[in-house]
């Protein structure tokens, strides 16, 4: 076991141009935003992003030039804000590709990667245009003759996760829903994690059944409180809907491209670290989100 | 109390179709609100499942979740798991109902939430399936709730994101989908079912004050009807009050 603690910038050096990057969490929950911001600043390009519910983090990476393709089951801004104007613009103009799978099909693609098998059979997506447009072939059960869809394993080059607790070796614990994090990490070639807290291994041992992933699946551990902000981290802080709302408003006022560029200048590219960004957001605001989360989960 | 809005009418109508002691896999928006309403009224033991990994959603008045994974949705739930796991319960046949909205729906109950126009040169790129395809493929019975406009009710959807009865007849089963299929469509104008053999959508009952001609004029395909078209009972004041408490809309307005 080795000490894997490093900075976000050092951790993001695990990403190379052209990589397939899997992002943990889902929608505005436990999205590894500190790593997304560091990836924007790194200037990597030609990346493909894969995730189940994809939203604002993809827009940031697409406009900044990092990501030009999505492998996803859904992309939008969230129910209250509708479709993603950036994805609409880039996909409708042919500047980015959007490969769509159903949630279960995408989840099983990660699971196949996690299990070390080339595909998994499933009864979903059959007969739809998602199947017709996908790379998935069919397979016949050798026992019953039932025809099933064989979804191919998806092996990301790098996975980004955000968790509640890690030790320095990369034993990871979370609270609440786990999204697709376990399969994403087990499928990926390299795994980079931000943690709200770095704790001693003895503390991990105390609640060993909360451990989501063992150290040998993890390559880099970054200590980053509020690392999922402006999204939520279950039980610790609520999503900052006002921040996200003003982001969406910026896209409406300035147009998708200029709106995202403005947001990046204000929050990402002119801030050396994620902590600088959090300081800009303000301590009181973060404390209020912690309070809301506590009321919601206790 | 003001009369029910079209959205409230749809939500109340579909909530009545969810029986007690069953399991419902609900999409966000009207499906989730309808599931909450059913739990408050006739189905207190209805288990509500969200694709974000939340099994047994409880609801607080004025604080309904807007997404499938958030603390408001998780509050009070006996089980939190991962996304893929939830869908594997559906694949194993545990979920009695799936409830979905629809950007576009056709006469065989196929739903489009992906693309308007040509696939390679889309006019509009929509958010996509999320779990909708899986809910439509795997739940034992699919209920669809949507507003009634001719641009939504089309002869053939531009893209089948979520399978209904595909091209009708036995085509769904032939495509490998052994379970489920749409059972009803609910709008502010009417309730529809599907012919047992041809699988074509047909008018089953009309909402209060709506004529069959009105339904036909706002539908983009030829509609048949069941032999004896019924009337949907109008919302009761209890249903409307309970719904407005849930959604946080002032019950006294």
Short mmCIF file of C-alpha atoms in Angstrom, two decimals:
data_model
loop_
_atom_site.label_atom_id
_atom_site.label_comp_id
_atom_site.label_asym_id
_atom_site.label_seq_id
_atom_site.Cartn_x
_atom_site.Cartn_y
_atom_site.Cartn_z
CA UNK A 1 0.00 0.00 0.00
CA UNK A 2 1.36 3.42 -0.95
CA UNK A 3 0.47 6.94 0.06
CA UNK A 4 -1.51 8.39 -2.87
CA UNK A 5 -2.34 11.83 -1.51
CA UNK A 6 -1.57 14.65 -3.96
CA UNK A 7 -2.98 17.92 -5.28
CA UNK A 8 -5.83 18.12 -7.79
CA UNK A 9 -3.46 19.44 -10.45
CA UNK A 10 -1.06 16.53 -9.90
CA UNK A 11 -3.96 14.07 -9.96
CA UNK A 12 -5.37 15.46 -13.20
CA UNK A 13 -1.99 14.78 -14.84
CA UNK A 14 -3.31 11.19 -15.00
CA UNK A 15 -5.52 12.39 -17.88
CA UNK A 16 -4.06 12.44 -21.39
CA UNK A 17 -5.37 14.08 -24.56
CA UNK A 18 -7.93 11.84 -26.25
CA UNK A 19 -8.84 9.90 -23.10
CA UNK A 20 -12.26 8.55 -22.21
CA UNK A 21 -13.03 10.17 -18.85
CA UNK A 22 -15.78 8.76 -16.62
CA UNK A 23 -17.29 11.18 -14.12
CA UNK A 24 -18.79 9.77 -10.92
CA UNK A 25 -21.87 10.98 -9.12
CA UNK A 26 -25.08 11.80 -10.96
CA UNK A 27 -26.56 15.13 -12.02
CA UNK A 28 -25.87 17.51 -9.11
CA UNK A 29 -24.93 14.82 -6.62
CA UNK A 30 -21.32 14.01 -5.62
CA UNK A 31 -19.97 15.31 -8.92
CA UNK A 32 -16.18 15.68 -8.55
CA UNK A 33 -16.24 19.40 -9.40
CA UNK A 34 -12.77 20.22 -8.06
CA UNK A 35 -11.34 17.70 -10.54
CA UNK A 36 -13.54 19.05 -13.36
CA UNK A 37 -12.26 22.57 -12.67
CA UNK A 38 -8.65 21.30 -12.60
CA UNK A 39 -9.24 19.45 -15.87
CA UNK A 40 -10.55 22.64 -17.50
CA UNK A 41 -7.42 24.48 -16.34
CA UNK A 42 -5.14 21.67 -17.56
CA UNK A 43 -6.00 22.43 -21.18
CA UNK A 44 -6.37 18.74 -22.14
CA UNK A 45 -8.27 18.22 -25.40
CA UNK A 46 -10.00 15.59 -27.49
CA UNK A 47 -11.56 13.97 -24.44
CA UNK A 48 -14.76 11.95 -24.41
CA UNK A 49 -16.83 12.25 -21.26
CA UNK A 50 -18.98 9.41 -20.00
CA UNK A 51 -21.58 9.59 -17.25
CA UNK A 52 -25.20 8.62 -16.61
CA UNK A 53 -26.96 11.95 -15.84
CA UNK A 54 -24.75 14.59 -17.43
CA UNK A 55 -25.24 18.30 -16.90
CA UNK A 56 -23.33 21.50 -16.25
CA UNK A 57 -19.91 19.86 -15.81
CA UNK A 58 -20.07 18.64 -19.42
CA UNK A 59 -20.94 22.12 -20.65
CA UNK A 60 -17.87 23.58 -18.93
CA UNK A 61 -15.59 20.96 -20.47
CA UNK A 62 -17.17 21.22 -23.92
CA UNK A 63 -16.96 25.01 -24.20
CA UNK A 64 -13.41 25.14 -22.81
CA UNK A 65 -12.35 22.76 -25.57
CA UNK A 66 -11.56 19.71 -23.45
CA UNK A 67 -14.44 17.43 -24.41
CA UNK A 68 -15.85 16.84 -27.89
CA UNK A 69 -17.94 13.76 -27.31
CA UNK A 70 -20.41 12.30 -24.81
CA UNK A 71 -21.30 8.70 -24.02
CA UNK A 72 -24.30 9.13 -21.79
CA UNK A 73 -27.89 8.22 -21.04
CA UNK A 74 -29.09 11.78 -20.47
CA UNK A 75 -27.82 15.30 -20.77
CA UNK A 76 -29.62 18.43 -19.68
CA UNK A 77 -29.51 21.17 -17.10
CA UNK A 78 -32.01 19.58 -14.74
CA UNK A 79 -35.81 19.42 -14.70
CA UNK A 80 -36.27 23.04 -13.69
CA UNK A 81 -34.02 24.40 -16.47
CA UNK A 82 -34.59 22.02 -19.38
CA UNK A 83 -32.28 20.98 -22.21
CA UNK A 84 -28.56 21.80 -22.34
CA UNK A 85 -28.09 24.77 -24.70
CA UNK A 86 -24.39 23.96 -25.14
CA UNK A 87 -24.98 20.34 -26.11
CA UNK A 88 -27.84 21.37 -28.39
CA UNK A 89 -25.65 23.92 -30.13
CA UNK A 90 -22.60 21.66 -30.55
CA UNK A 91 -24.50 18.48 -31.49
CA UNK A 92 -26.99 20.16 -33.81
CA UNK A 93 -24.10 21.93 -35.61
CA UNK A 94 -22.13 18.67 -35.81
CA UNK A 95 -19.21 19.86 -33.64
CA UNK A 96 -19.63 17.20 -30.94
CA UNK A 97 -20.92 13.65 -30.89
CA UNK A 98 -23.53 12.36 -28.49
CA UNK A 99 -23.71 8.58 -28.08
CA UNK A 100 -26.86 7.67 -26.20
CA UNK A 101 -27.56 4.53 -24.16
CA UNK A 102 -30.30 3.83 -21.66
CA UNK A 103 -29.38 4.10 -17.98
CA UNK A 104 -29.30 0.34 -17.46
CA UNK A 105 -27.39 -0.30 -20.68
CA UNK A 106 -24.74 2.27 -19.73
CA UNK A 107 -24.64 0.95 -16.16
CA UNK A 108 -24.12 -2.59 -17.44
CA UNK A 109 -21.40 -1.40 -19.81
CA UNK A 110 -19.49 -0.13 -16.75
CA UNK A 111 -20.39 -3.28 -14.83
CA UNK A 112 -19.00 -5.51 -17.60
CA UNK A 113 -15.78 -3.49 -17.43
CA UNK A 114 -15.80 -3.80 -13.65
CA UNK A 115 -16.31 -7.57 -13.86
CA UNK A 116 -13.56 -8.06 -16.42
CA UNK A 117 -15.87 -9.55 -19.06
CA UNK A 118 -16.32 -8.18 -22.61
CA UNK A 119 -20.12 -7.82 -22.46
CA UNK A 120 -23.21 -8.42 -20.35
CA UNK A 121 -26.60 -9.66 -21.56
CA UNK A 122 -29.70 -7.59 -20.82
CA UNK A 123 -33.37 -7.40 -21.75
CA UNK A 124 -33.41 -3.62 -21.96
CA UNK A 125 -33.20 -1.27 -24.96
CA UNK A 126 -34.39 -4.02 -27.33
CA UNK A 127 -36.52 -2.97 -30.28
CA UNK A 128 -35.96 0.76 -29.74
CA UNK A 129 -34.05 3.18 -31.96
CA UNK A 130 -31.47 3.35 -29.16
CA UNK A 131 -30.66 -0.26 -29.98
CA UNK A 132 -30.79 0.36 -33.74
CA UNK A 133 -28.32 3.26 -33.43
CA UNK A 134 -26.02 1.55 -30.91
CA UNK A 135 -23.00 -0.70 -31.32
CA UNK A 136 -24.69 -3.39 -29.28
CA UNK A 137 -25.13 -6.81 -30.87
CA UNK A 138 -27.55 -9.52 -29.83
CA UNK A 139 -26.72 -12.78 -28.17
CA UNK A 140 -28.68 -16.00 -27.77
CA UNK A 141 -28.81 -17.66 -24.37
CA UNK A 142 -27.13 -21.10 -24.68
CA UNK A 143 -29.55 -22.57 -22.11
CA UNK A 144 -32.98 -21.15 -22.98
CA UNK A 145 -32.57 -19.78 -26.50
CA UNK A 146 -33.76 -16.35 -25.32
CA UNK A 147 -32.42 -13.51 -27.41
CA UNK A 148 -30.82 -10.68 -25.42
CA UNK A 149 -28.88 -7.51 -26.01
CA UNK A 150 -25.11 -7.87 -25.41
CA UNK A 151 -23.88 -4.50 -24.20
CA UNK A 152 -20.13 -4.06 -24.67
CA UNK A 153 -17.86 -3.34 -21.71
CA UNK A 154 -16.93 0.32 -21.33
CA UNK A 155 -13.44 0.82 -19.93
CA UNK A 156 -12.68 4.48 -19.15
CA UNK A 157 -9.06 5.61 -19.29
CA UNK A 158 -9.63 7.65 -16.15
CA UNK A 159 -12.46 7.84 -13.61
CA UNK A 160 -13.07 10.87 -11.38
CA UNK A 161 -14.92 10.32 -8.09
CA UNK A 162 -15.82 12.45 -5.09
CA UNK A 163 -16.32 10.68 -1.73
CA UNK A 164 -17.01 11.47 1.91
CA UNK A 165 -13.93 9.80 3.39
CA UNK A 166 -10.70 8.22 2.21
CA UNK A 167 -7.51 7.09 3.87
CA UNK A 168 -4.21 7.98 2.24
CA UNK A 169 -4.06 4.61 0.51
CA UNK A 170 -7.42 5.10 -1.25
CA UNK A 171 -9.87 3.04 0.77
CA UNK A 172 -13.10 4.94 0.03
CA UNK A 173 -16.31 5.45 2.00
CA UNK A 174 -19.50 7.29 1.04
CA UNK A 175 -22.90 7.89 2.58
CA UNK A 176 -26.21 7.79 0.75
CA UNK A 177 -26.74 6.66 -2.83
CA UNK A 178 -23.70 5.37 -4.71
CA UNK A 179 -24.77 6.26 -8.27
CA UNK A 180 -22.56 4.24 -10.68
CA UNK A 181 -19.33 5.00 -8.82
CA UNK A 182 -18.31 1.46 -7.88
CA UNK A 183 -18.56 0.06 -11.40
CA UNK A 184 -17.02 3.17 -13.00
CA UNK A 185 -13.97 2.93 -10.75
CA UNK A 186 -13.54 -0.82 -11.09
CA UNK A 187 -13.82 -0.57 -14.88
CA UNK A 188 -11.40 2.37 -15.28
CA UNK A 189 -7.67 2.05 -15.93
CA UNK A 190 -6.84 4.92 -13.55
CA UNK A 191 -8.95 6.32 -10.71
CA UNK A 192 -8.63 9.80 -9.25
CA UNK A 193 -10.59 10.68 -6.12
CA UNK A 194 -11.35 13.81 -4.11
CA UNK A 195 -12.42 13.27 -0.52
CA UNK A 196 -14.16 15.60 1.93
CA UNK A 197 -11.95 14.10 4.63
CA UNK A 198 -8.71 12.14 4.71
CA UNK A 199 -8.91 9.88 7.75
CA UNK A 200 -6.70 7.35 9.41
CA UNK A 201 -7.17 3.75 8.26
CA UNK A 202 -8.37 2.86 11.76
CA UNK A 203 -11.42 5.06 11.15
CA UNK A 204 -12.16 3.26 7.87
CA UNK A 205 -11.88 -0.05 9.72
CA UNK A 206 -14.39 1.06 12.33
CA UNK A 207 -17.15 1.22 9.67
CA UNK A 208 -15.74 -1.28 7.19
CA UNK A 209 -19.15 -2.08 5.69
CA UNK A 210 -19.40 1.53 4.43
CA UNK A 211 -16.27 1.05 2.34
CA UNK A 212 -17.30 1.36 -1.28
CA UNK A 213 -13.96 0.64 -2.95
CA UNK A 214 -10.65 -0.86 -1.77
CA UNK A 215 -7.32 0.95 -2.07
CA UNK A 216 -5.99 -1.14 -4.94
CA UNK A 217 -8.62 0.29 -7.30
CA UNK A 218 -7.46 3.87 -6.64
CA UNK A 219 -4.47 5.80 -8.04
CA UNK A 220 -4.72 9.30 -6.59
CA UNK A 221 -6.38 10.80 -3.50
CA UNK A 222 -6.96 14.54 -3.17
CA UNK A 223 -8.17 16.19 0.02
CA UNK A 224 -10.93 18.58 -1.02
CA UNK A 225 -13.67 19.75 1.34
CA UNK A 226 -16.76 20.92 -0.65
CA UNK A 227 -15.26 19.09 -3.62
CA UNK A 228 -18.71 18.51 -5.14
CA UNK A 229 -19.85 22.16 -4.84
CA UNK A 230 -22.07 23.60 -6.37
CA UNK A 231 -23.61 20.12 -6.32
CA UNK A 232 -24.54 18.24 -3.16
CA UNK A 233 -22.67 15.75 -1.01
CA UNK A 234 -25.15 13.53 0.80
CA UNK A 235 -25.67 14.53 4.43
CA UNK A 236 -22.88 17.15 4.31
CA UNK A 237 -24.13 19.98 2.09
CA UNK A 238 -27.03 20.72 -0.24
CA UNK A 239 -26.64 21.77 -3.88
CA UNK A 240 -26.38 25.53 -4.35
CA UNK A 241 -29.40 26.01 -6.61
CA UNK A 242 -28.95 29.79 -6.63
CA UNK A 243 -25.41 29.44 -8.01
CA UNK A 244 -26.61 27.02 -10.69
CA UNK A 245 -29.59 29.23 -11.46
CA UNK A 246 -27.32 32.21 -12.06
CA UNK A 247 -25.14 30.01 -14.31
CA UNK A 248 -28.22 29.10 -16.39
CA UNK A 249 -29.32 32.73 -16.45
CA UNK A 250 -25.87 33.68 -17.76
CA UNK A 251 -26.29 31.24 -20.66
CA UNK A 252 -29.70 32.71 -21.45
CA UNK A 253 -28.46 36.30 -21.34
CA UNK A 254 -25.17 35.83 -23.17
CA UNK A 255 -25.84 32.75 -25.31
CA UNK A 256 -24.42 29.29 -24.59
CA UNK A 257 -20.82 29.89 -25.70
CA UNK A 258 -20.28 33.34 -24.20
CA UNK A 259 -22.29 32.44 -21.09
CA UNK A 260 -20.07 29.48 -20.26
CA UNK A 261 -16.91 31.44 -21.12
CA UNK A 262 -17.97 34.18 -18.73
CA UNK A 263 -18.67 31.63 -15.99
CA UNK A 264 -15.27 29.99 -16.51
CA UNK A 265 -13.47 33.35 -16.28
CA UNK A 266 -15.31 34.29 -13.09
CA UNK A 267 -14.98 30.94 -11.34
CA UNK A 268 -12.44 28.59 -12.88
CA UNK A 269 -9.62 29.93 -15.04
CA UNK A 270 -8.84 32.96 -12.88
CA UNK A 271 -8.78 30.88 -9.67
CA UNK A 272 -5.54 29.00 -9.06
CA UNK A 273 -7.19 26.34 -6.90
CA UNK A 274 -10.65 25.08 -5.98
CA UNK A 275 -10.19 26.52 -2.51
CA UNK A 276 -9.73 29.97 -4.10
CA UNK A 277 -13.05 29.46 -5.87
CA UNK A 278 -14.72 28.37 -2.61
CA UNK A 279 -13.38 31.47 -0.90
CA UNK A 280 -14.92 33.55 -3.69
CA UNK A 281 -18.25 31.75 -3.07
CA UNK A 282 -18.04 32.65 0.60
CA UNK A 283 -17.99 30.86 3.93
CA UNK A 284 -21.52 31.88 5.00
CA UNK A 285 -23.03 30.54 1.84
CA UNK A 286 -21.32 27.17 2.29
CA UNK A 287 -22.35 27.03 5.95
CA UNK A 288 -26.00 27.56 4.95
CA UNK A 289 -25.80 24.61 2.55
CA UNK A 290 -24.39 22.44 5.36
CA UNK A 291 -27.26 23.47 7.59
CA UNK A 292 -29.83 22.55 4.90
CA UNK A 293 -28.26 19.12 4.43
CA UNK A 294 -28.30 18.44 8.13
CA UNK A 295 -32.01 19.31 8.34
CA UNK A 296 -32.72 17.10 5.35
CA UNK A 297 -30.95 13.96 6.57
CA UNK A 298 -31.49 13.90 10.31
CA UNK B 1 -60.61 26.90 -4.59
CA UNK B 2 -59.69 27.43 -8.25
CA UNK B 3 -60.46 24.55 -10.62
CA UNK B 4 -57.78 22.02 -11.49
CA UNK B 5 -55.19 23.15 -14.03
CA UNK B 6 -54.57 20.79 -16.97
CA UNK B 7 -51.42 19.55 -15.22
CA UNK B 8 -53.28 18.93 -11.96
CA UNK B 9 -56.04 17.13 -13.84
CA UNK B 10 -53.53 14.78 -15.47
CA UNK B 11 -51.72 14.13 -12.20
CA UNK B 12 -54.92 13.34 -10.30
CA UNK B 13 -56.22 11.08 -13.07
CA UNK B 14 -53.07 8.98 -13.27
CA UNK B 15 -52.64 8.81 -9.48
CA UNK B 16 -55.93 6.88 -9.32
CA UNK B 17 -54.42 4.10 -11.42
CA UNK B 18 -51.77 3.26 -8.81
CA UNK B 19 -53.06 0.58 -6.44
CA UNK B 20 -52.07 0.15 -2.82
CA UNK B 21 -49.29 -2.32 -1.88
CA UNK B 22 -47.72 -2.13 -5.35
CA UNK B 23 -44.33 -0.86 -6.50
CA UNK B 24 -44.10 2.08 -8.89
CA UNK B 25 -41.00 3.22 -10.75
CA UNK B 26 -41.65 6.91 -11.35
CA UNK B 27 -39.95 9.43 -13.59
CA UNK B 28 -39.53 12.97 -12.25
CA UNK B 29 -42.23 15.58 -12.76
CA UNK B 30 -45.89 14.55 -13.03
CA UNK B 31 -45.20 10.79 -12.53
CA UNK B 32 -43.49 11.45 -9.20
CA UNK B 33 -46.16 13.90 -8.04
CA UNK B 34 -48.91 11.42 -8.99
CA UNK B 35 -47.15 8.70 -6.98
CA UNK B 36 -46.92 11.03 -3.98
CA UNK B 37 -50.62 11.85 -4.28
CA UNK B 38 -51.60 8.17 -4.48
CA UNK B 39 -49.64 7.53 -1.26
CA UNK B 40 -51.46 10.37 0.48
CA UNK B 41 -54.90 9.14 -0.58
CA UNK B 42 -55.86 5.59 -1.53
CA UNK B 43 -52.44 3.88 -1.63
CA UNK B 44 -50.51 4.58 1.58
CA UNK B 45 -48.46 1.39 1.11
CA UNK B 46 -47.42 2.14 -2.45
CA UNK B 47 -43.63 1.82 -2.76
CA UNK B 48 -42.14 4.55 -4.89
CA UNK B 49 -38.80 3.91 -6.55
CA UNK B 50 -36.58 6.53 -8.17
CA UNK B 51 -33.81 5.71 -10.62
CA UNK B 52 -31.26 7.60 -8.54
CA UNK B 53 -31.12 4.56 -6.27
CA UNK B 54 -33.89 5.52 -3.84
CA UNK B 55 -36.31 2.76 -2.87
CA UNK B 56 -39.36 3.78 -0.83
CA UNK B 57 -39.56 7.54 -1.35
CA UNK B 58 -41.60 9.34 1.29
CA UNK B 59 -42.81 12.84 0.52
CA UNK B 60 -42.98 16.07 2.45
CA UNK B 61 -45.60 18.70 1.66
CA UNK B 62 -44.19 21.59 -0.33
CA UNK B 63 -40.81 19.88 -0.71
CA UNK B 64 -41.12 17.43 -3.59
CA UNK B 65 -37.88 16.35 -5.26
CA UNK B 66 -37.14 17.70 -8.74
CA UNK B 67 -34.49 15.14 -9.61
CA UNK B 68 -33.95 11.42 -9.08
CA UNK B 69 -30.99 11.77 -6.75
CA UNK B 70 -31.17 14.42 -4.07
CA UNK B 71 -31.57 14.53 -0.32
CA UNK B 72 -35.23 15.60 -0.50
CA UNK B 73 -35.94 12.36 -2.39
CA UNK B 74 -33.85 10.21 -0.04
CA UNK B 75 -35.43 11.55 3.15
CA UNK B 76 -37.20 8.74 5.00
CA UNK B 77 -36.45 6.07 2.42
CA UNK B 78 -35.57 2.64 3.87
CA UNK B 79 -33.04 1.87 1.13
CA UNK B 80 -30.47 3.81 -0.84
CA UNK B 81 -28.60 1.88 -3.51
CA UNK B 82 -26.94 2.55 -6.85
CA UNK B 83 -28.53 3.35 -10.20
CA UNK B 84 -27.78 0.11 -12.03
CA UNK B 85 -29.04 -1.91 -9.07
CA UNK B 86 -32.47 -0.23 -9.20
CA UNK B 87 -32.87 -1.13 -12.87
CA UNK B 88 -31.87 -4.73 -12.22
CA UNK B 89 -34.90 -5.00 -9.90
CA UNK B 90 -37.00 -3.81 -12.84
CA UNK B 91 -35.39 -6.36 -15.16
CA UNK B 92 -36.18 -9.11 -12.64
CA UNK B 93 -39.87 -8.11 -12.72
CA UNK B 94 -40.24 -6.50 -9.29
CA UNK B 95 -41.87 -3.26 -10.45
CA UNK B 96 -45.62 -3.27 -11.07
CA UNK B 97 -45.83 0.12 -12.75
CA UNK B 98 -43.56 2.44 -14.63
CA UNK B 99 -44.86 5.97 -15.08
CA UNK B 100 -43.36 8.29 -17.69
CA UNK B 101 -43.97 11.65 -19.31
CA UNK B 102 -43.43 12.05 -23.05
CA UNK B 103 -42.08 14.79 -25.35
CA UNK B 104 -43.65 12.87 -28.24
CA UNK B 105 -45.83 9.75 -28.25
CA UNK B 106 -47.31 7.77 -31.15
CA UNK B 107 -50.35 5.56 -31.73
CA UNK B 108 -48.51 2.48 -30.44
CA UNK B 109 -47.34 4.22 -27.28
CA UNK B 110 -43.72 4.62 -28.38
CA UNK B 111 -42.04 7.60 -26.72
CA UNK B 112 -39.42 9.98 -28.08
CA UNK B 113 -37.23 11.98 -25.72
CA UNK B 114 -34.06 12.00 -27.84
CA UNK B 115 -34.26 13.73 -31.19
CA UNK B 116 -36.65 15.86 -33.22
CA UNK B 117 -35.87 15.59 -36.92
CA UNK B 118 -33.21 13.42 -38.56
CA UNK B 119 -30.87 11.41 -36.28
CA UNK B 120 -27.64 12.57 -37.94
CA UNK B 121 -28.80 16.17 -38.43
CA UNK B 122 -31.23 16.77 -35.57
CA UNK B 123 -33.46 19.83 -35.50
CA UNK B 124 -33.56 19.53 -31.72
CA UNK B 125 -31.28 17.39 -29.57
CA UNK B 126 -33.37 16.50 -26.49
CA UNK B 127 -31.91 15.22 -23.16
CA UNK B 128 -32.36 11.54 -24.05
CA UNK B 129 -33.57 8.39 -22.36
CA UNK B 130 -32.17 8.54 -18.86
CA UNK B 131 -33.99 5.57 -17.38
CA UNK B 132 -37.09 6.00 -19.54
CA UNK B 133 -36.16 3.30 -22.04
CA UNK B 134 -35.52 0.84 -19.22
CA UNK B 135 -38.75 1.73 -17.44
CA UNK B 136 -40.70 1.22 -20.70
CA UNK B 137 -38.81 -1.99 -21.52
CA UNK B 138 -38.87 -3.67 -18.13
CA UNK B 139 -41.72 -2.56 -15.82
CA UNK B 140 -44.73 -4.84 -15.79
CA UNK B 141 -47.14 -2.11 -16.87
CA UNK B 142 -46.36 1.31 -18.36
CA UNK B 143 -48.52 4.38 -17.73
CA UNK B 144 -47.85 7.53 -19.77
CA UNK B 145 -48.87 11.04 -18.74
CA UNK B 146 -48.52 14.00 -21.09
CA UNK B 147 -50.16 17.21 -22.22
CA UNK B 148 -52.42 16.84 -25.24
CA UNK B 149 -51.14 18.64 -28.33
CA UNK B 150 -51.13 17.39 -31.93
CA UNK B 151 -47.36 17.97 -32.18
CA UNK B 152 -46.92 15.53 -29.27
CA UNK B 153 -49.50 12.95 -30.41
CA UNK B 154 -48.02 11.85 -33.70
CA UNK B 155 -48.59 8.98 -36.12
CA UNK B 156 -44.96 7.89 -35.74
CA UNK B 157 -42.34 9.32 -33.40
CA UNK B 158 -39.13 10.65 -35.00
CA UNK B 159 -37.09 8.34 -32.78
CA UNK B 160 -38.17 5.51 -30.49
CA UNK B 161 -36.33 6.28 -27.25
CA UNK B 162 -38.67 4.18 -25.11
CA UNK B 163 -40.52 1.27 -26.65
CA UNK B 164 -44.29 1.03 -26.52
CA UNK B 165 -45.93 -1.61 -28.69
CA UNK B 166 -43.42 -0.73 -31.50
CA UNK B 167 -45.40 -1.31 -34.75
CA UNK B 168 -48.34 -2.96 -32.98
CA UNK B 169 -49.54 -6.56 -32.96
CA UNK B 170 -46.81 -8.87 -31.69
CA UNK B 171 -43.87 -6.66 -32.73
CA UNK B 172 -42.88 -5.76 -29.17
CA UNK B 173 -42.60 -9.38 -28.14
CA UNK B 174 -40.93 -10.28 -31.45
CA UNK B 175 -38.24 -7.66 -30.75
CA UNK B 176 -37.30 -9.55 -27.59
CA UNK B 177 -39.28 -7.57 -25.00
CA UNK B 178 -41.07 -10.30 -23.09
CA UNK B 179 -42.52 -8.17 -20.34
CA UNK B 180 -44.51 -4.96 -19.93
CA UNK B 181 -45.84 -2.54 -22.51
CA UNK B 182 -48.00 0.59 -22.25
CA UNK B 183 -51.38 0.09 -20.60
CA UNK B 184 -52.73 3.65 -20.49
CA UNK B 185 -52.09 7.21 -21.60
CA UNK B 186 -53.50 10.06 -19.55
CA UNK B 187 -53.98 13.64 -20.78
CA UNK B 188 -56.12 16.60 -19.76
CA UNK B 189 -58.58 15.58 -22.49
CA UNK B 190 -58.94 11.82 -22.06
CA UNK B 191 -57.69 8.45 -20.91
CA UNK B 192 -56.52 6.01 -23.58
CA UNK B 193 -55.84 2.30 -23.62
CA UNK B 194 -54.45 -0.01 -26.30
CA UNK B 195 -56.41 -2.53 -28.38
CA UNK B 196 -55.61 -6.01 -27.03
CA UNK B 197 -54.63 -7.37 -30.45
CA UNK B 198 -53.67 -4.52 -32.76
CA UNK B 199 -52.12 -2.52 -29.85
CA UNK B 200 -53.41 0.77 -31.31
CA UNK B 201 -54.15 3.58 -28.89
CA UNK B 202 -57.89 4.20 -28.43
CA UNK B 203 -60.05 6.58 -26.46
CA UNK B 204 -61.27 4.92 -23.31
CA UNK B 205 -62.81 7.78 -21.26
CA UNK B 206 -63.17 11.53 -21.66
CA UNK B 207 -62.31 14.17 -19.10
CA UNK B 208 -65.25 16.25 -17.92
CA UNK B 209 -66.65 18.60 -20.58
CA UNK B 210 -64.45 17.26 -23.39
CA UNK B 211 -65.91 15.96 -26.65
CA UNK B 212 -64.49 13.19 -28.80
CA UNK B 213 -64.15 15.67 -31.70
CA UNK B 214 -61.95 17.89 -29.55
CA UNK B 215 -59.69 14.93 -28.75
CA UNK B 216 -59.50 13.99 -32.44
CA UNK B 217 -58.70 17.55 -33.52
CA UNK B 218 -55.74 17.68 -31.14
CA UNK B 219 -54.35 14.26 -32.09
CA UNK B 220 -51.99 13.77 -35.04
CA UNK B 221 -53.27 10.30 -35.97
CA UNK B 222 -56.56 8.47 -36.60
CA UNK B 223 -58.11 7.59 -33.23
CA UNK B 224 -60.46 4.73 -32.57
CA UNK B 225 -62.50 4.35 -29.39
CA UNK B 226 -63.59 1.55 -27.11
CA UNK B 227 -67.19 0.40 -27.62
CA UNK B 228 -68.53 2.38 -24.69
CA UNK B 229 -66.49 5.54 -24.05
CA UNK B 230 -66.69 6.49 -20.39
CA UNK B 231 -66.33 9.69 -18.38
CA UNK B 232 -63.41 10.36 -16.05
CA UNK B 233 -64.74 11.43 -12.66
CA UNK B 234 -63.77 15.07 -12.07
CA UNK B 235 -61.18 15.77 -9.35
CA UNK B 236 -62.62 15.83 -5.85
CA UNK B 237 -61.84 18.72 -3.53
CA UNK B 238 -59.86 16.29 -1.32
CA UNK B 239 -57.70 15.24 -4.26
CA UNK B 240 -57.10 18.83 -5.31
CA UNK B 241 -56.35 20.06 -1.79
CA UNK B 242 -53.96 17.19 -1.08
CA UNK B 243 -52.20 17.72 -4.38
CA UNK B 244 -51.76 21.43 -3.75
CA UNK B 245 -50.40 20.80 -0.29
CA UNK B 246 -47.85 18.44 -1.81
CA UNK B 247 -46.78 20.79 -4.57
CA UNK B 248 -46.85 23.83 -2.31
CA UNK B 249 -49.42 25.63 -4.45
CA UNK B 250 -51.64 27.65 -2.11
CA UNK B 251 -54.74 25.55 -1.47
CA UNK B 252 -56.88 28.66 -0.87
CA UNK B 253 -56.21 30.47 -4.12
#
